[in-house]
GROMACS .gro file of C-alpha atoms in nm:
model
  406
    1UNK     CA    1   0.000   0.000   0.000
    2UNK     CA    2   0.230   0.231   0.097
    3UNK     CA    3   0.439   0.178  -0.257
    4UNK     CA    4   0.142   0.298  -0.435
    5UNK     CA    5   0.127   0.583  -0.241
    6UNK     CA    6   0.431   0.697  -0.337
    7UNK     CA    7   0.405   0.595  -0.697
    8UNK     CA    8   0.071   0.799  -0.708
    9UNK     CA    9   0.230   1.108  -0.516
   10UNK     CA   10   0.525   1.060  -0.761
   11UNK     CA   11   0.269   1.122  -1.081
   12UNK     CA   12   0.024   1.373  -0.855
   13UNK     CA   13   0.360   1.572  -0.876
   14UNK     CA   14   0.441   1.551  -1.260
   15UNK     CA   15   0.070   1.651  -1.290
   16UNK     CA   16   0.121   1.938  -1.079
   17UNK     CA   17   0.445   2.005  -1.247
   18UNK     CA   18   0.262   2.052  -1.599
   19UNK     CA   19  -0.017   2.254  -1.451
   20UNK     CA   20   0.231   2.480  -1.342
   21UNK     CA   21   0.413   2.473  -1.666
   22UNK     CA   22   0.065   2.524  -1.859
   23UNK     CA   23  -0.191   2.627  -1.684
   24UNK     CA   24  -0.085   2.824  -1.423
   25UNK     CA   25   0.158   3.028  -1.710
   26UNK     CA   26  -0.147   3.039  -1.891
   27UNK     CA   27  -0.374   3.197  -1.617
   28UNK     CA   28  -0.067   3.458  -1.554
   29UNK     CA   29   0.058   3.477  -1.931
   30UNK     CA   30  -0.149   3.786  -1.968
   31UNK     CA   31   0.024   3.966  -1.701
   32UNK     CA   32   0.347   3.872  -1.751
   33UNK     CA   33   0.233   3.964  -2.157
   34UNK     CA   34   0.136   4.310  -2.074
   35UNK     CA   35   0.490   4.372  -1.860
   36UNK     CA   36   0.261   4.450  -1.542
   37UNK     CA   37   0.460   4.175  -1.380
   38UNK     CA   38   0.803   4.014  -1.434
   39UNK     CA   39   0.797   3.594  -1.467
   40UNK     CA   40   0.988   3.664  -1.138
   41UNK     CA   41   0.696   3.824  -1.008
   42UNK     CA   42   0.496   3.603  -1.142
   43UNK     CA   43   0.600   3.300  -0.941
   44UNK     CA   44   0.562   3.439  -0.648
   45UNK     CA   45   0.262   3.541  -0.690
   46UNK     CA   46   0.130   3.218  -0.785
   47UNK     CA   47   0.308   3.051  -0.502
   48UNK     CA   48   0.092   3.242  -0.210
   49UNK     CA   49  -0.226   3.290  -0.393
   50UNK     CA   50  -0.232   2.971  -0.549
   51UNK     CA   51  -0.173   2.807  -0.215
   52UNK     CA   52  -0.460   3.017  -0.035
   53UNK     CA   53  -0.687   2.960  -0.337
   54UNK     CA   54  -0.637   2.570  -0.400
   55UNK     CA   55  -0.656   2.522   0.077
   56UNK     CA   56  -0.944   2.807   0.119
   57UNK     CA   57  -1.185   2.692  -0.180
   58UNK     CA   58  -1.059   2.435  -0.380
   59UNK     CA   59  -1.262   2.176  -0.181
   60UNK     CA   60  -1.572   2.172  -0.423
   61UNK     CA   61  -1.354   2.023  -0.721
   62UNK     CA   62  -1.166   1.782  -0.568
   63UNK     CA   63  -1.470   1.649  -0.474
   64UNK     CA   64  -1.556   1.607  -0.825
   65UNK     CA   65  -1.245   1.498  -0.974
   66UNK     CA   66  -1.205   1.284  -0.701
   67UNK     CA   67  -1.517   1.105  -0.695
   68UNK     CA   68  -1.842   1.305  -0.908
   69UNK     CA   69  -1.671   1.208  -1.248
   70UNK     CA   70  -1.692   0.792  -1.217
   71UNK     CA   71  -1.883   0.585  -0.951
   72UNK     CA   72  -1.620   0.486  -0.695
   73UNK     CA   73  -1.821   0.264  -0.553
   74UNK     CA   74  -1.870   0.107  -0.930
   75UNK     CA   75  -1.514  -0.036  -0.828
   76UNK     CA   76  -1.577  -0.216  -0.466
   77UNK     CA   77  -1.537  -0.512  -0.582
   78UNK     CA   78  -1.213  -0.429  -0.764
   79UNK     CA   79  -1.065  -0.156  -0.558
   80UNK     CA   80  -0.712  -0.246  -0.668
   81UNK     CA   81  -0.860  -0.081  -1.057
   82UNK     CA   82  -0.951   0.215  -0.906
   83UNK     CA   83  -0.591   0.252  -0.717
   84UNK     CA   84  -0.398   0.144  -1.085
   85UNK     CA   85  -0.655   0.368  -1.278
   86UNK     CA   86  -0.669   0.662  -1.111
   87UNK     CA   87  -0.225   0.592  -1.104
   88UNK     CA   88  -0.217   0.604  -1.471
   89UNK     CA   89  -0.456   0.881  -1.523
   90UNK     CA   90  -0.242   1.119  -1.377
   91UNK     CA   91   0.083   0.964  -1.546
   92UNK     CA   92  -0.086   0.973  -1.899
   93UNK     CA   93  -0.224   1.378  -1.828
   94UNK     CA   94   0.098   1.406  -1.659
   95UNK     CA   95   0.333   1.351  -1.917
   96UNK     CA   96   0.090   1.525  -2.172
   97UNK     CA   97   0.107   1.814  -1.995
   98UNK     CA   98   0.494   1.866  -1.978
   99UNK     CA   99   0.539   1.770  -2.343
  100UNK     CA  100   0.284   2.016  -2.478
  101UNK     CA  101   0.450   2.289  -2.200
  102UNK     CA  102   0.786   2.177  -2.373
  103UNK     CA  103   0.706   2.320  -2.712
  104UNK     CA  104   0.487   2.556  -2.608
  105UNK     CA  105   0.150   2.499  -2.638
  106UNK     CA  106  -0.155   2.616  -2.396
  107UNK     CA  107  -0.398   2.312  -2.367
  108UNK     CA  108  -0.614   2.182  -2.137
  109UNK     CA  109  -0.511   2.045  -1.801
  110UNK     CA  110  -0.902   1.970  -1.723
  111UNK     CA  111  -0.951   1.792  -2.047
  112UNK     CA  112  -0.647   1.611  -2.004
  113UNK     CA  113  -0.727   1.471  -1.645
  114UNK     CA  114  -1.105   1.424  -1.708
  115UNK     CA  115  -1.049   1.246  -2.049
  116UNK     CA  116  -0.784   1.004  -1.869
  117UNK     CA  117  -0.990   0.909  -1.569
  118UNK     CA  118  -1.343   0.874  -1.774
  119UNK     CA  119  -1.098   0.606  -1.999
  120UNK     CA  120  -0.961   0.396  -1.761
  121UNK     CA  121  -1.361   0.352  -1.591
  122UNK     CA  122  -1.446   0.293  -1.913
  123UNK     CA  123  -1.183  -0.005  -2.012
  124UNK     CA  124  -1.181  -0.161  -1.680
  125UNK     CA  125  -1.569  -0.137  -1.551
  126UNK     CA  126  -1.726  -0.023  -1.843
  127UNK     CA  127  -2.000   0.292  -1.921
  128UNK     CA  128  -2.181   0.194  -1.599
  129UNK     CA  129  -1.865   0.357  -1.431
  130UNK     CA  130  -1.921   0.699  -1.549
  131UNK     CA  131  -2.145   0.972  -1.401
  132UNK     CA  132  -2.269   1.093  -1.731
  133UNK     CA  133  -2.499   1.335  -1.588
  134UNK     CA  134  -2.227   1.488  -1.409
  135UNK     CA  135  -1.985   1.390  -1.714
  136UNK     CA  136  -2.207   1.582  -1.988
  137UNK     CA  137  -2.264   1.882  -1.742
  138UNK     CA  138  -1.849   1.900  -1.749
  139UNK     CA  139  -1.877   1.882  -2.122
  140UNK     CA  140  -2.169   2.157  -2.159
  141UNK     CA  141  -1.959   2.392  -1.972
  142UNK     CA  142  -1.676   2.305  -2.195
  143UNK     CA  143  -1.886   2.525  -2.441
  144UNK     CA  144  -2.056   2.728  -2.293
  145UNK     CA  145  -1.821   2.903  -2.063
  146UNK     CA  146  -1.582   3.031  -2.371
  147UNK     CA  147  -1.838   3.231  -2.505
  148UNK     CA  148  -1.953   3.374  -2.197
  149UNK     CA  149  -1.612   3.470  -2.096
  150UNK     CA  150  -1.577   3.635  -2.460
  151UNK     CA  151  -1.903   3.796  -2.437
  152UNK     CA  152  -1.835   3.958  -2.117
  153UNK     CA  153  -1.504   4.017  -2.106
  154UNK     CA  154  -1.545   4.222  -2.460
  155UNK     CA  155  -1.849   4.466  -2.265
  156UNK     CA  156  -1.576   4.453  -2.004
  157UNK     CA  157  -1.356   4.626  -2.195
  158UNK     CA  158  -1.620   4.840  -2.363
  159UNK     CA  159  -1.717   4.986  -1.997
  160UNK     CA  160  -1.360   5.056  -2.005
  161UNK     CA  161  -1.378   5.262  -2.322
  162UNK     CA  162  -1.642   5.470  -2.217
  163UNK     CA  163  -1.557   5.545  -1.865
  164UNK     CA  164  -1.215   5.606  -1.961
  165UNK     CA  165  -1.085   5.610  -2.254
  166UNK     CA  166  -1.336   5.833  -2.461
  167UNK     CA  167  -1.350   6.080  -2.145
  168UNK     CA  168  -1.211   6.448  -2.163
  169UNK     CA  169  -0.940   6.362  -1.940
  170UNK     CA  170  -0.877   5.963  -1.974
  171UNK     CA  171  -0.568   5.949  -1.700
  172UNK     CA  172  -0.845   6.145  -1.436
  173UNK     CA  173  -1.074   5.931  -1.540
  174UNK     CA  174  -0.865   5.620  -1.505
  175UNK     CA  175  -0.751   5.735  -1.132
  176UNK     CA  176  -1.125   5.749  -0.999
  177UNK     CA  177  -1.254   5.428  -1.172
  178UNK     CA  178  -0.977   5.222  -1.100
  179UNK     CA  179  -0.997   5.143  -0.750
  180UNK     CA  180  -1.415   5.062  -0.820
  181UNK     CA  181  -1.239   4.785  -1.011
  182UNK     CA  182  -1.016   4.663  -0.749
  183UNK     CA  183  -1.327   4.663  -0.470
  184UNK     CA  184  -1.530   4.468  -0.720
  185UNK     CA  185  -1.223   4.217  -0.787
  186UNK     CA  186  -1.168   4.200  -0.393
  187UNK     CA  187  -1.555   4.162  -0.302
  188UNK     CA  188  -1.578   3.861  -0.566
  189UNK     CA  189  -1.326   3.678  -0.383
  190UNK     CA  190  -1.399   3.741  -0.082
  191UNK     CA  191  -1.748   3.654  -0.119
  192UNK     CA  192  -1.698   3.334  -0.223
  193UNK     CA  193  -1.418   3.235   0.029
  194UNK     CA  194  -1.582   3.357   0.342
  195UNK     CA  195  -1.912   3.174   0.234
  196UNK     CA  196  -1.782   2.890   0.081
  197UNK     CA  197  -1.402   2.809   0.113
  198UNK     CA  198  -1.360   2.863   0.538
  199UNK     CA  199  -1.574   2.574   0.599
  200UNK     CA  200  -1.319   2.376   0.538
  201UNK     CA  201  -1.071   2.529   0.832
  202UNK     CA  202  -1.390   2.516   1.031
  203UNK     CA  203  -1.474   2.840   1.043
  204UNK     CA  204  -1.859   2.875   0.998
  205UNK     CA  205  -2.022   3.258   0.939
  206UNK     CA  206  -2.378   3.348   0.832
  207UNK     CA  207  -2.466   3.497   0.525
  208UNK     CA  208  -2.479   3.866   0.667
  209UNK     CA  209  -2.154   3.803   0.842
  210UNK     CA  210  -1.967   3.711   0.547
  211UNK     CA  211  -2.088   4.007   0.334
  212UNK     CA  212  -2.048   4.261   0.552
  213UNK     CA  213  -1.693   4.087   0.612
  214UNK     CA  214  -1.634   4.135   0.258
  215UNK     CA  215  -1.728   4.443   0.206
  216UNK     CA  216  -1.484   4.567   0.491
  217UNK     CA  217  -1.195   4.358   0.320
  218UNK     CA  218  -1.335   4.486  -0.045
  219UNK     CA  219  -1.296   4.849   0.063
  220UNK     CA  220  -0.953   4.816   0.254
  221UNK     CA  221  -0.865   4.687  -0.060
  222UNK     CA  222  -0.982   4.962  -0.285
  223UNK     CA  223  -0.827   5.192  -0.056
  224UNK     CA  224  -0.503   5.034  -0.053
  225UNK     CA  225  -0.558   5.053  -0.477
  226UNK     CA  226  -0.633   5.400  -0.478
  227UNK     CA  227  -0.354   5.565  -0.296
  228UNK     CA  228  -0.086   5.323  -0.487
  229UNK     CA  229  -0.259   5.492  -0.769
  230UNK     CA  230  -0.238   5.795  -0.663
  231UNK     CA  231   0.149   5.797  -0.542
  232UNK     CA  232   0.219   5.670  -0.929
  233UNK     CA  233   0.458   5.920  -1.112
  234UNK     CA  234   0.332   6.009  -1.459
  235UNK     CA  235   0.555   6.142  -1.739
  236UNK     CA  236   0.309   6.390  -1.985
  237UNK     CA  237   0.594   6.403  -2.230
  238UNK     CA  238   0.515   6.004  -2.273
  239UNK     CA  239   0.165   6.076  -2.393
  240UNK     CA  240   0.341   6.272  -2.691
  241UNK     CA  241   0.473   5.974  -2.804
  242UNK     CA  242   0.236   5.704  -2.722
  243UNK     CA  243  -0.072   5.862  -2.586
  244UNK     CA  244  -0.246   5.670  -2.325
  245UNK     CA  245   0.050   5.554  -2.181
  246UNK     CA  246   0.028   5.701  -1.872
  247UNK     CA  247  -0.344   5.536  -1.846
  248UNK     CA  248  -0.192   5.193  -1.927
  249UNK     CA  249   0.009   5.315  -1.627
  250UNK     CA  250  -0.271   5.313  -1.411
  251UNK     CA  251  -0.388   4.994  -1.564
  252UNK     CA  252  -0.063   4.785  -1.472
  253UNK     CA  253  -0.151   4.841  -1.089
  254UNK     CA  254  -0.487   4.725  -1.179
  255UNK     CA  255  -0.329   4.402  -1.358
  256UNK     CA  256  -0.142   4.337  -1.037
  257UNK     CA  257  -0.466   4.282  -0.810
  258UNK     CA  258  -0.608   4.048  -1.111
  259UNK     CA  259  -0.316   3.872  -1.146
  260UNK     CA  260  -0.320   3.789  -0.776
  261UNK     CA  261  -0.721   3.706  -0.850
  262UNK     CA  262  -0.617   3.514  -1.125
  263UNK     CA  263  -0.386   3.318  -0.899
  264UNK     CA  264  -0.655   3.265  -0.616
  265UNK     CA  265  -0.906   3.123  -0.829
  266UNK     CA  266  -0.717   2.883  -1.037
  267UNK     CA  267  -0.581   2.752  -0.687
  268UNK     CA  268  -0.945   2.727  -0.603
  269UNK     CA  269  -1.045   2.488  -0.957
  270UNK     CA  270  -0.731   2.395  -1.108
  271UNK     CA  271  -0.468   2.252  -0.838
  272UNK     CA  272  -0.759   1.985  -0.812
  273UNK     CA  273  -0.653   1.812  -1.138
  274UNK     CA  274  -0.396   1.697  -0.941
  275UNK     CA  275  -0.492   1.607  -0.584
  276UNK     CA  276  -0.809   1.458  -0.721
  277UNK     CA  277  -0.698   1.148  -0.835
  278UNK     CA  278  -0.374   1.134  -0.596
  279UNK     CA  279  -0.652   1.155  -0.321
  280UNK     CA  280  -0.889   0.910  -0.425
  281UNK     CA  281  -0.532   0.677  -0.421
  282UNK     CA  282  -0.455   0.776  -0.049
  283UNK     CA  283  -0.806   0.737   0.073
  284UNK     CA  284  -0.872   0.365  -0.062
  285UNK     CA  285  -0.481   0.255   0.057
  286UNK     CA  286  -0.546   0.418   0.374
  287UNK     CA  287  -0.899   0.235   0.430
  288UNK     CA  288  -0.699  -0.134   0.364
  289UNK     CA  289  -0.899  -0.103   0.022
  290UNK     CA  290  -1.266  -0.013   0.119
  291UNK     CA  291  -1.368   0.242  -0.122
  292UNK     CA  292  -1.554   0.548   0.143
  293UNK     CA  293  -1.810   0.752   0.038
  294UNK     CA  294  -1.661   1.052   0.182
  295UNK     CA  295  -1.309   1.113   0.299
  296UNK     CA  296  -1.107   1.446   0.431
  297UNK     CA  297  -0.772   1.530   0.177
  298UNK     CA  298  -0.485   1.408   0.389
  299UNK     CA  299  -0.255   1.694   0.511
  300UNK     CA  300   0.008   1.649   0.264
  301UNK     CA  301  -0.130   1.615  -0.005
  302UNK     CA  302  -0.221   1.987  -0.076
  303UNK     CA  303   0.116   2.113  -0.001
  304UNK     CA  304   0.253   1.838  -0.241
  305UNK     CA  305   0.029   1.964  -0.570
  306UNK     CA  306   0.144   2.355  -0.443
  307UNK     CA  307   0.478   2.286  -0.499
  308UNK     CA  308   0.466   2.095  -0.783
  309UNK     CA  309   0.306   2.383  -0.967
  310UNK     CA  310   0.501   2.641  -0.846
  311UNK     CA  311   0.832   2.464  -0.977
  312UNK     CA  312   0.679   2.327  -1.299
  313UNK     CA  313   0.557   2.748  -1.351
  314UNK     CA  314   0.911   2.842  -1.286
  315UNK     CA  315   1.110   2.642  -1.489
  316UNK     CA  316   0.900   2.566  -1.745
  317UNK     CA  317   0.654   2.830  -1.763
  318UNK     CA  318   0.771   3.085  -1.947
  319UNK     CA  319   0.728   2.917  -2.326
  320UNK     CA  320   0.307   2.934  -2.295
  321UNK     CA  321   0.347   3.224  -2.087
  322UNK     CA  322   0.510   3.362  -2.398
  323UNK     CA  323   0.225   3.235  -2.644
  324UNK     CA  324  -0.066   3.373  -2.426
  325UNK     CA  325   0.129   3.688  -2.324
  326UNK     CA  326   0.218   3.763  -2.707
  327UNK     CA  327   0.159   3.501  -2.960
  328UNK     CA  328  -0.254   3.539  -2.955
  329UNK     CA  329  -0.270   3.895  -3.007
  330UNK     CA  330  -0.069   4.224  -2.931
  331UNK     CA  331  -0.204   4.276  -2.519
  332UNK     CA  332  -0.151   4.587  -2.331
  333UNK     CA  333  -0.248   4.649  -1.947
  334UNK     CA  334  -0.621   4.797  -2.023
  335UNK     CA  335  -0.686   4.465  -2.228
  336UNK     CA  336  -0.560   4.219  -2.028
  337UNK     CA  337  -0.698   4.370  -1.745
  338UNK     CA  338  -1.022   4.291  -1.899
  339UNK     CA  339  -0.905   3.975  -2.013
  340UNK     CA  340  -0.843   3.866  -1.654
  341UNK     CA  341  -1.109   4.050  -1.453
  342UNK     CA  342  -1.420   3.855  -1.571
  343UNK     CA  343  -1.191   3.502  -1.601
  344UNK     CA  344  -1.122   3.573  -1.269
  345UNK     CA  345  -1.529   3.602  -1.159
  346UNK     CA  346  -1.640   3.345  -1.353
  347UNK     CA  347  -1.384   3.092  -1.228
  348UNK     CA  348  -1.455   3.142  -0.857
  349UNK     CA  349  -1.838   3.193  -0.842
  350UNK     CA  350  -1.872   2.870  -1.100
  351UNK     CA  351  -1.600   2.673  -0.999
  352UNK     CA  352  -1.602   2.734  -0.608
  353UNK     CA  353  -1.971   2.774  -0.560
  354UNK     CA  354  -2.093   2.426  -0.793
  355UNK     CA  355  -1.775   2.206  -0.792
  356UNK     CA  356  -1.760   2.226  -1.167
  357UNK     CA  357  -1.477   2.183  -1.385
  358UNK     CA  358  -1.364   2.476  -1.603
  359UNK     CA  359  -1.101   2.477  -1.866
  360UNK     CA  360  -0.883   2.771  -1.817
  361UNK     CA  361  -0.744   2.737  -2.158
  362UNK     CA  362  -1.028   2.759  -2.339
  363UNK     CA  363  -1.203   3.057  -2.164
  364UNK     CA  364  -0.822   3.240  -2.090
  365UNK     CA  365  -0.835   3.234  -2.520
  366UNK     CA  366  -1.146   3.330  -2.570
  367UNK     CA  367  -1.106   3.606  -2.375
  368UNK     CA  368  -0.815   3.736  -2.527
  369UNK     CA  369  -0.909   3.713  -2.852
  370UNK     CA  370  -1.258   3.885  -2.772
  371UNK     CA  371  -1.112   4.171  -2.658
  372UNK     CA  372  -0.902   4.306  -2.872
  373UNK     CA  373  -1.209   4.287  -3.164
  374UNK     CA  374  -1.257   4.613  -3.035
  375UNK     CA  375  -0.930   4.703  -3.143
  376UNK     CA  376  -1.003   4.609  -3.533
  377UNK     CA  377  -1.293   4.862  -3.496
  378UNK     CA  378  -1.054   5.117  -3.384
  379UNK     CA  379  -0.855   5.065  -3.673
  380UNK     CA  380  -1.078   5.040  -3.867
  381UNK     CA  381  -1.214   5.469  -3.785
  382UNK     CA  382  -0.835   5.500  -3.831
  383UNK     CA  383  -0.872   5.403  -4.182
  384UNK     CA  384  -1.174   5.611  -4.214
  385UNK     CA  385  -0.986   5.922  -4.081
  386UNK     CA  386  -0.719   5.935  -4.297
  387UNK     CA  387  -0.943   5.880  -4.602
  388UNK     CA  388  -1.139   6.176  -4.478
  389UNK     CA  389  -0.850   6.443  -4.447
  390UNK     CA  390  -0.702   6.321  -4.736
  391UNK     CA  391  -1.025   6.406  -4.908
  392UNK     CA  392  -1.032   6.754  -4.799
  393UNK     CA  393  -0.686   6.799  -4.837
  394UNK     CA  394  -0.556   6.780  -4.499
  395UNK     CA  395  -0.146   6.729  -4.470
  396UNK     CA  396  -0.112   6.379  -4.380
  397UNK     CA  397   0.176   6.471  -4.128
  398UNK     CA  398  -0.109   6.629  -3.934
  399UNK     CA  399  -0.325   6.266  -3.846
  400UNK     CA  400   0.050   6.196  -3.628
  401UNK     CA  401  -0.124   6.401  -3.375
  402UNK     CA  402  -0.459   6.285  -3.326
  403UNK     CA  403  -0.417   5.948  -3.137
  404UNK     CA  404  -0.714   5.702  -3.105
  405UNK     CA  405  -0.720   5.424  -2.894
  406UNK     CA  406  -0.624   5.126  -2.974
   0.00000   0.00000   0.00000
């Protein structure tokens, strides 16, 4: 028994190790992209709130990796399959993982994990195995959760247009609405770890007393966002060349309390991929092979998927940081921000509040390449300005001085 353990804890920490290298790099990718934060910065980043997100509200979804995928009890008779199946599930996703990190490709650490375990039920059981209510549910949100992350996150950005960016004075404008955005980014999480995620440190708190917790936390927050704003040094002669720059400014501080979002709620759905399966190995060993309806996630196994991701992020991480930062589209702080912001929301209040599954890769891209569609429009009234002075004879050398967005 104990061999298995450490064979499973041994392939719980290459999984780890590629969600690091993939998924984590591509939940912070658009950071690092945007040059709000160094990889550096980065990694540590992930190592404290990935660690608070994945102890504080991670609880829900390695429930259902662990056991709401398959039937465990569908292997009582045969616990020894469920032991060598859930084994090579994470040494098949595992090893996935770390070659598609290798050359640089964001996929699917969800997919990966989900497709392995749903496999081995199915060759050694058979359909009977598999939860497909829960299974297609998965699936469903598989599809549905791209397009509401591109959806939102493009009237995301759009609220960022107006109540910046097409204002009189767009750096003013961008010093009174940021910190609105940091509250709302603190009272998400907050929300959903005082209600949902303290439970499991057995600390109980009513409704009312975990809102009006999180609004106190929310606002310290925002406060804390608006005088770092505040205190920021902007250079006017760098709007001459680049105008907006000093409003991206603003927006990099904003990018910093995402990121650290970001962070929290992968912890909270992600870091399960891991422990899941690596749990359900520990809990039937430890049980002399009687498969439990319910069991608590031994101590060390938390710490064990923490630090696997944080080393697989920082020595791999850096070639899909690179493709997400850079190789989707061109990102600056304003559109990642917006990138992040509602990938952030939508992975805690789904994820942490109904246990699902949610592929960061798939709504992280969708995200990204919602956004900048925005951006095409802009060019495109570029192309319809200089058309128009050219028409009425306007010196072309002139349009250098009218900036629009882009």
């Amino acid at each position: 028994g104990t061999t298995l353990v450490l064979i499973a804890a041994a392939f719980g920490f290459l999984m780890a190790w590629g969600i690091g290298a993939n998924d984590v790099a591509n939940a912070m990718g658009t950071s690092v992209g945007t040059r709000s934060l160094t990889i550096r910065q980065a990694i540590i980043i992930a190592m404290i709130f990935e660690f608070a997100g994945a102890y504080l509200a991670g609880g829900e979804v390695t429930s259902t990796i662990k056991d709401g995928i398959i039937d465990t009890m569908a292997f009582s008779g045969h616990p020894e399959w469920l032991i060598l199946g859930m084994i090579s599930a994470l040494l098949a996703a595992g090893i996935w993982l770390v070659v598609a990190s290798h050359y640089g490709w964001p996929v699917s650490t969800t997919h990966s994990i989900i497709g392995a375990i749903v496999g081995f039920a199915l060759v050694s059981v058979g359909a009977e195995a598999v939860q497909w209510g829960k299974f297609g549910g998965i699936v469903g949100s598989w599809i549905i959760t791209p397009a509401i992350s591109g959806l939102l996150a493009y009237g995301l950005f759009i609220s960022v247009q107006k109540w910046i960016f097409n204002t009189e004075n767009p750096l003013n404008s961008a010093r009174k609405v940021g910190p609105v955005y940091i509250f709302l980014t603190a009272m998400v999480i907050s929300i959903v770890t005082l209600q949902k995620g303290l439970k499991h440190v057995g600390l109980h708190l009513s409704t009312v007393e975990s809102l009006l917790l999180s609004l106190a936390i929310s606002l310290l927050i925002g406060l804390l966002g608006w005088f770092i704003i505040q205190r920021l040094r902007f250079n006017p002669e760098a709007d001459s060349r680049m105008h907006y720059t000093n409003v991206e400014k603003v927006f990099a501080v904003l990018m910093i309390v995402t990121a650290c979002a970001m962070a929290f709620a992968h912890g909270s759905n992600d870091v399960a991929n891991a422990i899941g399966p690596l749990s359900a190995v520990v809990s039937t060993v430890s049980h002399a092979g009687e498969i439990a309806a319910k069991t608590r996630i031994d101590w060390w196994v938390l710490p064990l998927g923490a630090v696997g991701i944080v080393l697989g992020l920082a020595i791999m991480g850096h070639k899909v940081m690179a493709t997400v930062g850079s190789g989707i589209t061109q990102l600056t702080p304003s559109r990642g921000f917006a990138a992040q912001l509602y990938d952030d929301v939508e992975r805690l209040v789904l994820a942490g509040r109904t246990g699902g599954k949610l592929a960061a890769m798939l709504r992280e891209t969708d995200v990204l390449i919602s956004v900048p569609h925005d951006r095409a429009a802009r060019v495109r009234e570029v192309h319809t300005l200089v058309l128009h002075c050219l028409s009425d004879g306007v010196d072309a050398q002139l349009l250098g001085e009218q900036e629009i967005p882009l």
